[in-house]
Every structure is written in structure tokens, then in C-alpha cells.
Amino acid sequence: MFDRENGWLPKVVREGEGLRLEFAGGADALHDPRTFSLPIEEKHLAVLRADLARHLIVWSALTPLSFAAGIDEALDDGAAVALLDPILLGRPDEVDAFLQHTRLERAQLVAYGADVELLESGRVVEAMTAATERPDWQRAQEYDVDRRRAQRGTTLSPLDAAILRFTGQYVHGSTIPHRDPEAVDPELLPEVVQVIDTAERASAGLRIERDARRGRTGTDKQDWKRMKAAVEAAVRGAYPDLAADAVRTVSFLMCSEAAHRARTQPFDVDAAEHEPMTQRRERTLTFTDDKEVEEKWDPGDERHAVEAFWDFVAERIGSRNEVFTLEDEALGEGIQLLFYASSLARIASVSDEGGDTGTKYRVEYALIDDLAHYRAMVRGFVAGGFDALDGLALWMADPTEFEEARRRRLHG
């Protein structure tokens, strides 16, 4: 009998001798919209046909009832029918008074053009004067986000909002930020660019490295934290009035871009760019993990031995696979990286002056500070073997002494 161009708005159908208002709302178990209907009268149809604002308002009041029905419960017909006369037939002031005690899907009204200031003041009918049949759901999402910010006491200035729009994080703060100058009011864009320039200068001397302990795409959390702190300190210092949300999104942008650059680089940039292939190039090296998977690195391999080892770690790392060994079997030397304990062991076979035939080993343990420390250890062993690690850590030969030191650090 009646259906607007936008097929989502409730439509009126004739069923036998009566009329029913049919609308979609909520979702079923398969996440598809559910369809509900309720009986209406000719007088209701006349208003729906003539007044888009009231059509949208009654739908906004019916939507919470459809959500309450869940995936398979029936609509509360009594509550739904009780909405019709007050919303469709009342004077504007009577409708507004009724809606003060009625749940509304307000974001839905905003999507269809509601004036937010009038809506928030309770003048719902007047707020829908400029309603349209075509929704703008981005506007509705921003309305929802603004309400949540207001609930936690956050108010955005025009510059704050412009920065969030520039990074694409006005609505979804957890998405990967990007640069979108076209999303910003041209009058505010120069100020936004100045803020970004401040952040870029603060992060210019920092970088985020790849972290094989977190897989092929993982990056170093400590590097991220250092860059975040540096950027936020610089931005807050230069723009003390910026909201925390704006400062956070700028640091997130800088860190995300640095992490993206890192994923196109080697796992150990220093080894790849600055460390020559020295004494160990003529030696075959063996990589193993805690699952006894083994891989050989041979002289002439296109990859640096350090990069090949970290590539092996990134491929094999897992919650139950956190011990990796790098060995020079010909010399009887190796290092064992104990990621779960932030530590490392270096091992060397030793000659037996007592004449026993069994192989004996010299084993020493060290606590590892961070990823950079692990990288230095791997580089040192590849370049110079067991003895090259002497100055890179405090070594302990007694396992009990080492375990006590590890626990002291763990528990502060």
C-alpha cells in the first residue's frame, strides 16, 4: 500500500481486510535482518504517507523493540502498537513529551538528517524537519562516538576533530591510521599539517625494528613505546590544549608508518647494511628450534647468516616453540636463545684433559634486556663465535646463580 524509495523504512501492506506496518530490525542467528509487522489503521497510513519525519521517528521507536526480541523471540506487539497514536497523531509538543519516556534509536535519526542540537534538547519533531530518505551512516557513527566521548568527559576542539579526521580515526580509533587531507576542512588543514610536522621531527631519529619473536610481520614493542612517548611529549609540549585523543592518534600514525616501513626491511638492519661477512662465512651454521626442526646455512647463501637465522625464528616461533639454537658444529660452539625467559646460553665443547672419551661442554648463561640485545648476541656469534660474546653480557656459569638472578629481575 505504501513504501518509500528507501526500502529500509517501514512499509504498509494490506493483509486481508486490515493494514500492517512491516519493518526490518534486529538480526537472526545468521545475522540477517529479521522482519516484523504490527496492525495499523488508515489514519496511521495517512500520516506515514504525508510526514517523513514521523515515519522516521516511529521507526526509531520500534527499533529498540526489535533488538529486544533477539534472534527468535516475538515482537512485543502491545508495546509496539502503543507507540503509534502518540507519535503519529499527537501534536509536536505532545510527541516530544511522549518521547522523553520512550527509547529511541537516536543514531538512526541522525543518519536520516536529524539536527543533533535539537535532538539532544528533546525537540525531536523539530529536529527531523530536514529529514531525508537517504541515510548518512557515517554521520550516525560520528554521533555515537561523540556521545561516548562526552560520557567520559572528552570534548573535542575543531583542531582535535580535524586531526582525527585526517588520520581516519574520528570514528574507529583502533583502525590503522592513514593520511587523508581531503577529510579535513581546508581552513584547518594547515594547522593539522603543523601538528604532524612536529610529530615527524620528534620521531625522525627513531625507528621501529621487525621482531621475529612475533612472527613475520611482528615489530618491536619497545621501539613502538619509545617512539610513542617521544612523539606524544613533543606534541603535548607544542600544543598543550590538544585533547588526549588527538595526541594519541598522531603518535599512532607515526608508529604505524614506522612499523610499515620496518616490514619491508631485514630483521636486523645493522647486520644487513653494516656487518661484513667475516670469519664465519666459510662455516656452515645450523639453526634448530624446540620442535627439533633443523635448517642449514651454507657459505654462498644469498642471505646474511644473521638474517637467515631470524627468518627461521619468524617462521617457527609459537607459544610452545620459544627456544632456538644457532650452532657452528665444526667448532663445537653455539648459542641458545630462551625467549620465554628473556635469556641466552652460550655453549662450547671443551677438550678433556682427564682422558675421558665423552664430549664436555662449557655452558654460560646471560639475561637479555630486549630485542636489540638479542640481535647483538646473534651478530656477535655469527661474526666471532663463543669468545666474541664476552663483553655483551654478564655471564654466569652456575645455573642456580642464573636462575636466582632471573627471578630477582622478574619480581623486581
Short mmCIF file of C-alpha atoms in Angstrom, two decimals:
data_model
loop_
_atom_site.label_atom_id
_atom_site.label_comp_id
_atom_site.label_asym_id
_atom_site.label_seq_id
_atom_site.Cartn_x
_atom_site.Cartn_y
_atom_site.Cartn_z
CA MET A 1 0.00 0.00 0.00
CA PHE A 2 2.87 2.38 0.77
CA ASP A 3 6.64 2.15 0.55
CA ARG A 4 9.18 4.94 0.29
CA GLU A 5 12.05 4.84 -2.19
CA ASN A 6 14.43 3.74 0.53
CA GLY A 7 13.35 0.15 1.07
CA TRP A 8 14.61 0.05 4.68
CA LEU A 9 11.95 2.35 6.03
CA PRO A 10 8.80 0.60 7.33
CA LYS A 11 6.23 -0.09 4.63
CA VAL A 12 2.47 -0.60 4.82
CA VAL A 13 0.94 -3.78 3.40
CA ARG A 14 -2.67 -4.95 3.24
CA GLU A 15 -3.33 -8.28 4.84
CA GLY A 16 -6.92 -9.47 4.34
CA GLU A 17 -9.19 -6.65 5.49
CA GLY A 18 -6.54 -4.90 7.59
CA LEU A 19 -3.30 -2.93 7.24
CA ARG A 20 0.02 -3.84 8.77
CA LEU A 21 3.23 -1.90 9.23
CA GLU A 22 6.13 -4.12 8.15
CA PHE A 23 9.73 -3.32 9.05
CA ALA A 24 13.15 -4.90 9.39
CA GLY A 25 15.07 -4.80 12.66
CA GLY A 26 17.48 -6.76 14.80
CA ALA A 27 19.08 -9.91 13.44
CA ASP A 28 18.52 -13.64 13.42
CA ALA A 29 21.02 -16.39 14.25
CA LEU A 30 22.61 -15.99 10.82
CA HIS A 31 22.96 -12.21 11.29
CA ASP A 32 20.34 -11.47 8.65
CA PRO A 33 17.74 -8.77 9.46
CA ARG A 34 14.51 -10.02 11.00
CA THR A 35 11.15 -8.81 9.65
CA PHE A 36 8.34 -7.77 11.99
CA SER A 37 4.83 -6.37 11.45
CA LEU A 38 2.06 -4.88 13.54
CA PRO A 39 -1.52 -3.79 12.79
CA ILE A 40 -2.19 -0.15 11.94
CA GLU A 41 -5.20 1.90 10.83
CA GLU A 42 -5.91 4.10 7.83
CA LYS A 43 -5.26 7.23 9.88
CA HIS A 44 -1.75 5.95 10.63
CA LEU A 45 -1.15 5.24 6.94
CA ALA A 46 -2.18 8.79 6.03
CA VAL A 47 0.43 10.27 8.37
CA LEU A 48 3.15 7.86 7.26
CA ARG A 49 2.47 8.77 3.66
CA ALA A 50 2.50 12.53 4.25
CA ASP A 51 5.08 13.03 7.01
CA LEU A 52 8.59 11.62 6.54
CA ALA A 53 9.70 12.96 9.93
CA ARG A 54 7.06 10.98 11.86
CA HIS A 55 7.67 7.95 9.67
CA LEU A 56 11.32 8.01 10.77
CA ILE A 57 10.52 8.75 14.41
CA VAL A 58 8.12 5.83 14.77
CA TRP A 59 10.67 3.53 13.15
CA SER A 60 13.31 4.80 15.58
CA ALA A 61 11.00 3.94 18.48
CA LEU A 62 10.22 0.48 17.07
CA THR A 63 13.88 -0.43 16.53
CA PRO A 64 14.72 -0.99 20.24
CA LEU A 65 11.75 -3.37 20.47
CA SER A 66 13.09 -5.39 17.53
CA PHE A 67 16.51 -5.57 19.23
CA ALA A 68 14.82 -6.74 22.43
CA ALA A 69 13.18 -9.59 20.50
CA GLY A 70 16.62 -11.07 19.92
CA ILE A 71 17.26 -13.72 17.30
CA ASP A 72 14.00 -15.64 17.63
CA GLU A 73 11.60 -14.09 20.16
CA ALA A 74 8.33 -12.43 19.08
CA LEU A 75 7.95 -8.67 18.95
CA ASP A 76 6.15 -7.10 21.91
CA ASP A 77 3.05 -6.21 19.87
CA GLY A 78 1.36 -4.38 22.71
CA ALA A 79 4.30 -2.06 23.28
CA ALA A 80 4.71 -1.54 19.53
CA VAL A 81 1.05 -0.65 18.87
CA ALA A 82 1.12 1.70 21.88
CA LEU A 83 3.69 3.83 20.04
CA LEU A 84 1.52 4.56 17.01
CA ASP A 85 -1.08 7.08 18.21
CA PRO A 86 1.23 9.21 20.40
CA ILE A 87 3.91 9.52 17.70
CA LEU A 88 1.83 9.65 14.53
CA LEU A 89 -1.26 11.55 15.72
CA GLY A 90 -0.07 13.81 18.53
CA ARG A 91 0.85 17.48 18.32
CA PRO A 92 4.64 18.13 18.09
CA ASP A 93 4.87 19.12 21.77
CA GLU A 94 2.86 16.02 22.76
CA VAL A 95 5.14 13.80 20.67
CA ASP A 96 8.23 15.33 22.29
CA ALA A 97 6.78 14.85 25.75
CA PHE A 98 5.92 11.22 24.98
CA LEU A 99 9.41 10.53 23.61
CA GLN A 100 11.04 11.73 26.81
CA HIS A 101 9.98 8.40 28.30
CA THR A 102 10.46 6.28 25.18
CA ARG A 103 13.62 4.57 23.98
CA LEU A 104 14.75 5.81 20.57
CA GLU A 105 17.45 4.67 18.22
CA ARG A 106 18.84 8.20 18.04
CA ALA A 107 21.75 7.41 15.75
CA GLN A 108 19.21 6.18 13.22
CA LEU A 109 17.52 9.58 13.28
CA VAL A 110 20.88 11.33 12.90
CA ALA A 111 21.67 9.19 9.87
CA TYR A 112 18.49 10.46 8.23
CA GLY A 113 19.29 14.11 8.84
CA ALA A 114 18.24 14.95 12.40
CA ASP A 115 19.56 18.23 13.78
CA VAL A 116 21.75 16.94 16.63
CA GLU A 117 21.41 20.01 18.86
CA LEU A 118 17.60 19.96 18.66
CA LEU A 119 17.53 16.19 19.10
CA GLU A 120 19.66 16.34 22.24
CA SER A 121 17.46 19.11 23.65
CA GLY A 122 14.37 16.91 23.32
CA ARG A 123 12.79 18.72 20.35
CA VAL A 124 12.64 15.57 18.27
CA VAL A 125 9.91 16.55 15.80
CA GLU A 126 11.58 19.85 15.01
CA ALA A 127 14.94 18.09 14.74
CA MET A 128 13.55 15.99 11.89
CA THR A 129 12.37 18.94 9.80
CA ALA A 130 15.23 18.48 7.33
CA ALA A 131 14.98 14.67 7.25
CA THR A 132 15.88 12.81 4.07
CA GLU A 133 15.05 9.37 2.77
CA ARG A 134 18.74 8.66 2.10
CA PRO A 135 20.78 7.90 5.24
CA ASP A 136 24.31 9.03 6.03
CA TRP A 137 25.57 6.30 8.34
CA GLN A 138 28.99 7.95 8.71
CA ARG A 139 27.19 10.87 10.36
CA ALA A 140 25.40 8.45 12.67
CA GLN A 141 28.66 6.74 13.62
CA GLU A 142 30.24 10.08 14.44
CA TYR A 143 27.22 10.97 16.58
CA ASP A 144 27.58 7.74 18.55
CA VAL A 145 31.30 8.32 19.04
CA ASP A 146 30.74 11.90 20.18
CA ARG A 147 28.21 10.72 22.76
CA ARG A 148 30.67 8.15 24.11
CA ARG A 149 33.40 10.78 24.29
CA ALA A 150 31.03 13.09 26.16
CA GLN A 151 30.24 10.31 28.64
CA ARG A 152 33.92 10.02 29.54
CA GLY A 153 34.29 13.79 29.77
CA THR A 154 36.10 14.41 26.47
CA THR A 155 35.24 17.42 24.37
CA LEU A 156 36.98 17.90 21.03
CA SER A 157 38.04 21.27 19.70
CA PRO A 158 37.78 21.88 15.94
CA LEU A 159 41.52 21.16 15.63
CA ASP A 160 41.19 17.93 17.65
CA ALA A 161 38.38 16.77 15.38
CA ALA A 162 40.33 17.75 12.26
CA ILE A 163 43.37 15.73 13.37
CA LEU A 164 41.20 12.67 14.00
CA ARG A 165 39.58 13.04 10.60
CA PHE A 166 43.00 13.47 8.95
CA THR A 167 44.14 10.12 10.38
CA GLY A 168 40.81 8.39 9.68
CA GLN A 169 40.28 7.71 13.39
CA TYR A 170 37.43 10.02 14.25
CA VAL A 171 35.02 7.08 14.38
CA HIS A 172 37.21 3.99 14.71
CA GLY A 173 40.16 4.68 16.98
CA SER A 174 41.58 1.16 16.67
CA THR A 175 41.87 1.09 12.89
CA ILE A 176 45.27 1.61 11.26
CA PRO A 177 45.66 5.37 10.78
CA HIS A 178 46.43 6.98 7.44
CA ARG A 179 46.73 10.46 5.98
CA ASP A 180 43.62 11.90 4.38
CA PRO A 181 43.94 15.68 3.84
CA GLU A 182 40.64 15.75 1.93
CA ALA A 183 38.75 14.75 5.07
CA VAL A 184 39.78 18.00 6.78
CA ASP A 185 38.24 21.45 6.45
CA PRO A 186 40.67 23.39 4.20
CA GLU A 187 40.83 26.19 6.76
CA LEU A 188 42.10 23.81 9.43
CA LEU A 189 44.41 21.74 7.22
CA PRO A 190 47.49 23.99 7.67
CA GLU A 191 47.21 23.65 11.47
CA VAL A 192 46.83 19.88 11.18
CA VAL A 193 49.93 19.70 8.97
CA GLN A 194 51.91 21.70 11.55
CA VAL A 195 50.97 19.19 14.25
CA ILE A 196 52.03 16.30 12.01
CA ASP A 197 55.31 18.10 11.22
CA THR A 198 56.03 18.37 14.95
CA ALA A 199 55.46 14.62 15.34
CA GLU A 200 57.68 13.81 12.36
CA ARG A 201 60.56 15.86 13.77
CA ALA A 202 60.21 14.12 17.14
CA SER A 203 60.37 10.66 15.55
CA ALA A 204 63.00 11.43 12.91
CA GLY A 205 65.86 9.80 14.83
CA LEU A 206 63.88 6.75 15.90
CA ARG A 207 62.87 3.60 14.11
CA ILE A 208 60.81 0.51 14.80
CA GLU A 209 62.51 -2.77 14.04
CA ARG A 210 60.99 -6.06 13.00
CA ASP A 211 60.69 -8.60 15.78
CA ALA A 212 61.00 -12.22 14.68
CA ARG A 213 59.71 -13.31 18.09
CA ARG A 214 56.28 -12.07 16.93
CA GLY A 215 56.29 -13.74 13.53
CA ARG A 216 57.00 -12.41 10.06
CA THR A 217 55.01 -9.20 10.43
CA GLY A 218 55.79 -8.53 14.09
CA THR A 219 57.59 -5.38 15.23
CA ASP A 220 59.41 -4.47 18.42
CA LYS A 221 57.05 -3.30 21.17
CA GLN A 222 59.82 -1.45 22.98
CA ASP A 223 60.68 0.53 19.84
CA TRP A 224 56.99 1.35 19.44
CA LYS A 225 56.74 2.56 23.06
CA ARG A 226 59.85 4.73 22.72
CA MET A 227 58.58 6.38 19.55
CA LYS A 228 55.09 6.85 21.03
CA ALA A 229 56.48 8.52 24.13
CA ALA A 230 58.77 10.82 22.12
CA VAL A 231 56.03 11.91 19.74
CA GLU A 232 53.43 12.49 22.44
CA ALA A 233 55.87 14.50 24.57
CA ALA A 234 56.74 16.72 21.60
CA VAL A 235 53.14 17.24 20.51
CA ARG A 236 51.92 17.98 24.03
CA GLY A 237 54.77 20.41 24.53
CA ALA A 238 53.98 22.30 21.33
CA TYR A 239 50.17 22.05 21.57
CA PRO A 240 49.20 21.77 25.25
CA ASP A 241 45.50 22.32 24.52
CA LEU A 242 45.10 19.28 22.25
CA ALA A 243 42.82 16.55 23.57
CA ALA A 244 44.34 13.21 24.53
CA ASP A 245 42.50 11.55 21.64
CA ALA A 246 44.21 13.86 19.13
CA VAL A 247 47.66 13.39 20.66
CA ARG A 248 47.20 9.62 20.70
CA THR A 249 46.13 9.43 17.06
CA VAL A 250 49.20 11.43 15.95
CA SER A 251 51.58 9.10 17.79
CA PHE A 252 49.65 6.10 16.45
CA LEU A 253 50.10 7.46 12.92
CA MET A 254 53.88 7.91 13.35
CA CYS A 255 54.35 4.46 14.89
CA SER A 256 52.14 2.71 12.33
CA GLU A 257 54.03 4.26 9.44
CA ALA A 258 57.37 3.32 11.02
CA ALA A 259 56.17 -0.25 11.57
CA HIS A 260 55.00 -0.45 7.96
CA ARG A 261 58.44 0.67 6.76
CA ALA A 262 60.08 -1.90 9.04
CA ARG A 263 58.19 -4.79 7.45
CA THR A 264 59.92 -4.03 4.12
CA GLN A 265 63.36 -4.20 5.75
CA PRO A 266 65.56 -7.05 7.05
CA PHE A 267 65.05 -8.38 10.56
CA ASP A 268 68.44 -6.95 11.55
CA VAL A 269 69.14 -3.80 9.56
CA ASP A 270 72.56 -3.33 11.17
CA ALA A 271 73.72 -6.80 10.15
CA ALA A 272 72.37 -6.47 6.63
CA GLU A 273 73.78 -2.99 5.98
CA HIS A 274 76.88 -2.66 8.13
CA GLU A 275 78.19 -6.04 9.27
CA PRO A 276 80.57 -7.68 6.80
CA MET A 277 80.57 -11.42 6.31
CA THR A 278 83.74 -12.17 8.27
CA GLN A 279 85.41 -15.22 9.76
CA ARG A 280 82.32 -17.40 9.82
CA ARG A 281 81.41 -17.15 6.16
CA GLU A 282 83.33 -20.32 5.34
CA ARG A 283 81.49 -22.23 8.07
CA THR A 284 78.15 -23.97 7.84
CA LEU A 285 75.75 -22.87 10.57
CA THR A 286 72.82 -24.88 11.90
CA PHE A 287 69.53 -23.48 13.16
CA THR A 288 67.19 -25.58 15.32
CA ASP A 289 64.01 -24.91 17.27
CA ASP A 290 62.34 -26.51 20.27
CA LYS A 291 60.48 -28.93 17.97
CA GLU A 292 63.80 -30.29 16.64
CA VAL A 293 63.28 -28.76 13.22
CA GLU A 294 66.67 -28.06 11.65
CA GLU A 295 67.89 -25.76 8.89
CA LYS A 296 71.39 -25.25 7.50
CA TRP A 297 73.01 -22.02 6.41
CA ASP A 298 75.86 -22.65 3.98
CA PRO A 299 78.61 -20.40 2.63
CA GLY A 300 77.43 -18.70 -0.51
CA ASP A 301 73.83 -18.30 0.70
CA GLU A 302 72.39 -15.04 -0.69
CA ARG A 303 71.12 -14.09 2.73
CA HIS A 304 73.34 -12.92 5.55
CA ALA A 305 73.57 -15.67 8.19
CA VAL A 306 72.02 -13.34 10.77
CA GLU A 307 69.04 -12.61 8.52
CA ALA A 308 68.63 -16.30 7.68
CA PHE A 309 68.53 -17.19 11.37
CA TRP A 310 65.91 -14.54 12.23
CA ASP A 311 63.87 -15.63 9.24
CA PHE A 312 63.93 -19.17 10.65
CA VAL A 313 62.76 -17.86 14.04
CA ALA A 314 59.92 -15.85 12.49
CA GLU A 315 58.72 -18.87 10.55
CA ARG A 316 58.81 -21.27 13.51
CA ILE A 317 58.03 -19.16 16.62
CA GLY A 318 54.99 -20.09 18.69
CA SER A 319 53.70 -20.26 22.24
CA ARG A 320 55.17 -23.76 22.57
CA ASN A 321 58.22 -23.12 20.45
CA GLU A 322 60.32 -20.42 22.08
CA VAL A 323 63.81 -21.94 22.26
CA PHE A 324 66.09 -21.53 19.22
CA THR A 325 69.69 -22.62 18.74
CA LEU A 326 72.37 -21.29 16.41
CA GLU A 327 75.39 -23.62 16.10
CA ASP A 328 78.76 -23.80 14.43
CA GLU A 329 79.03 -27.57 14.58
CA ALA A 330 82.52 -27.67 13.07
CA LEU A 331 83.90 -25.67 16.02
CA GLY A 332 81.54 -27.16 18.57
CA GLU A 333 80.05 -23.80 19.54
CA GLY A 334 76.55 -22.47 19.74
CA ILE A 335 74.08 -20.12 21.39
CA GLN A 336 70.61 -20.99 22.62
CA LEU A 337 68.02 -18.20 22.73
CA LEU A 338 65.47 -18.76 25.51
CA PHE A 339 62.76 -16.29 24.52
CA TYR A 340 60.31 -17.40 27.22
CA ALA A 341 62.88 -16.46 29.89
CA SER A 342 64.46 -13.39 28.21
CA SER A 343 67.82 -15.10 28.43
CA LEU A 344 70.51 -16.82 26.38
CA ALA A 345 73.05 -19.60 26.84
CA ARG A 346 76.37 -19.89 25.05
CA ILE A 347 77.86 -23.34 24.68
CA ALA A 348 81.31 -24.58 23.64
CA SER A 349 82.76 -28.07 23.56
CA VAL A 350 85.98 -28.34 25.57
CA SER A 351 88.89 -30.75 25.45
CA ASP A 352 89.01 -33.32 28.22
CA GLU A 353 92.40 -33.28 29.91
CA GLY A 354 91.41 -36.24 32.07
CA GLY A 355 91.32 -38.60 29.13
CA ASP A 356 87.59 -39.40 29.15
CA THR A 357 86.15 -40.07 25.73
CA GLY A 358 82.84 -38.22 26.23
CA THR A 359 82.33 -34.66 25.00
CA LYS A 360 82.20 -31.97 27.66
CA TYR A 361 80.68 -28.56 27.31
CA ARG A 362 81.23 -25.13 28.75
CA VAL A 363 77.84 -23.54 29.30
CA GLU A 364 77.24 -19.96 30.46
CA TYR A 365 74.01 -18.04 30.86
CA ALA A 366 73.09 -14.38 30.44
CA LEU A 367 70.00 -12.26 30.99
CA ILE A 368 68.81 -10.43 27.85
CA ASP A 369 67.48 -6.89 28.11
CA ASP A 370 65.49 -6.53 24.90
CA LEU A 371 65.32 -7.39 21.20
CA ALA A 372 68.33 -5.17 20.40
CA HIS A 373 70.35 -7.21 22.93
CA TYR A 374 69.30 -10.47 21.25
CA ARG A 375 70.27 -9.04 17.84
CA ALA A 376 73.70 -8.02 19.16
CA MET A 377 74.25 -11.54 20.52
CA VAL A 378 73.35 -13.21 17.23
CA ARG A 379 75.53 -10.79 15.25
CA GLY A 380 78.41 -11.33 17.64
CA PHE A 381 78.24 -15.10 17.47
CA VAL A 382 77.99 -15.18 13.67
CA ALA A 383 80.97 -12.84 13.38
CA GLY A 384 83.25 -14.24 16.06
CA GLY A 385 81.83 -17.26 17.83
CA PHE A 386 81.74 -18.02 21.56
CA ASP A 387 84.52 -15.65 22.65
CA ALA A 388 83.11 -12.69 20.72
CA LEU A 389 80.24 -12.55 23.22
CA ASP A 390 82.44 -11.85 26.28
CA GLY A 391 81.63 -8.16 26.54
CA LEU A 392 77.99 -8.34 25.50
CA ALA A 393 76.52 -9.61 28.79
CA LEU A 394 77.21 -10.65 32.35
CA TRP A 395 77.84 -14.38 32.02
CA MET A 396 77.04 -16.92 34.77
CA ALA A 397 78.28 -20.49 34.71
CA ASP A 398 76.23 -21.62 37.72
CA PRO A 399 72.63 -22.45 36.66
CA THR A 400 71.37 -21.81 40.21
CA GLU A 401 73.00 -18.37 40.31
CA PHE A 402 71.50 -17.58 36.92
CA GLU A 403 68.01 -18.68 37.93
CA GLU A 404 68.16 -16.56 41.07
CA ALA A 405 69.22 -13.55 39.02
CA ARG A 406 66.38 -14.17 36.57
CA ARG A 407 63.81 -14.36 39.35
CA ARG A 408 65.12 -11.20 41.01
CA ARG A 409 64.68 -9.31 37.75
CA LEU A 410 61.26 -10.87 37.11
CA HIS A 411 59.91 -9.87 40.52
CA GLY A 412 61.65 -6.52 40.73
#
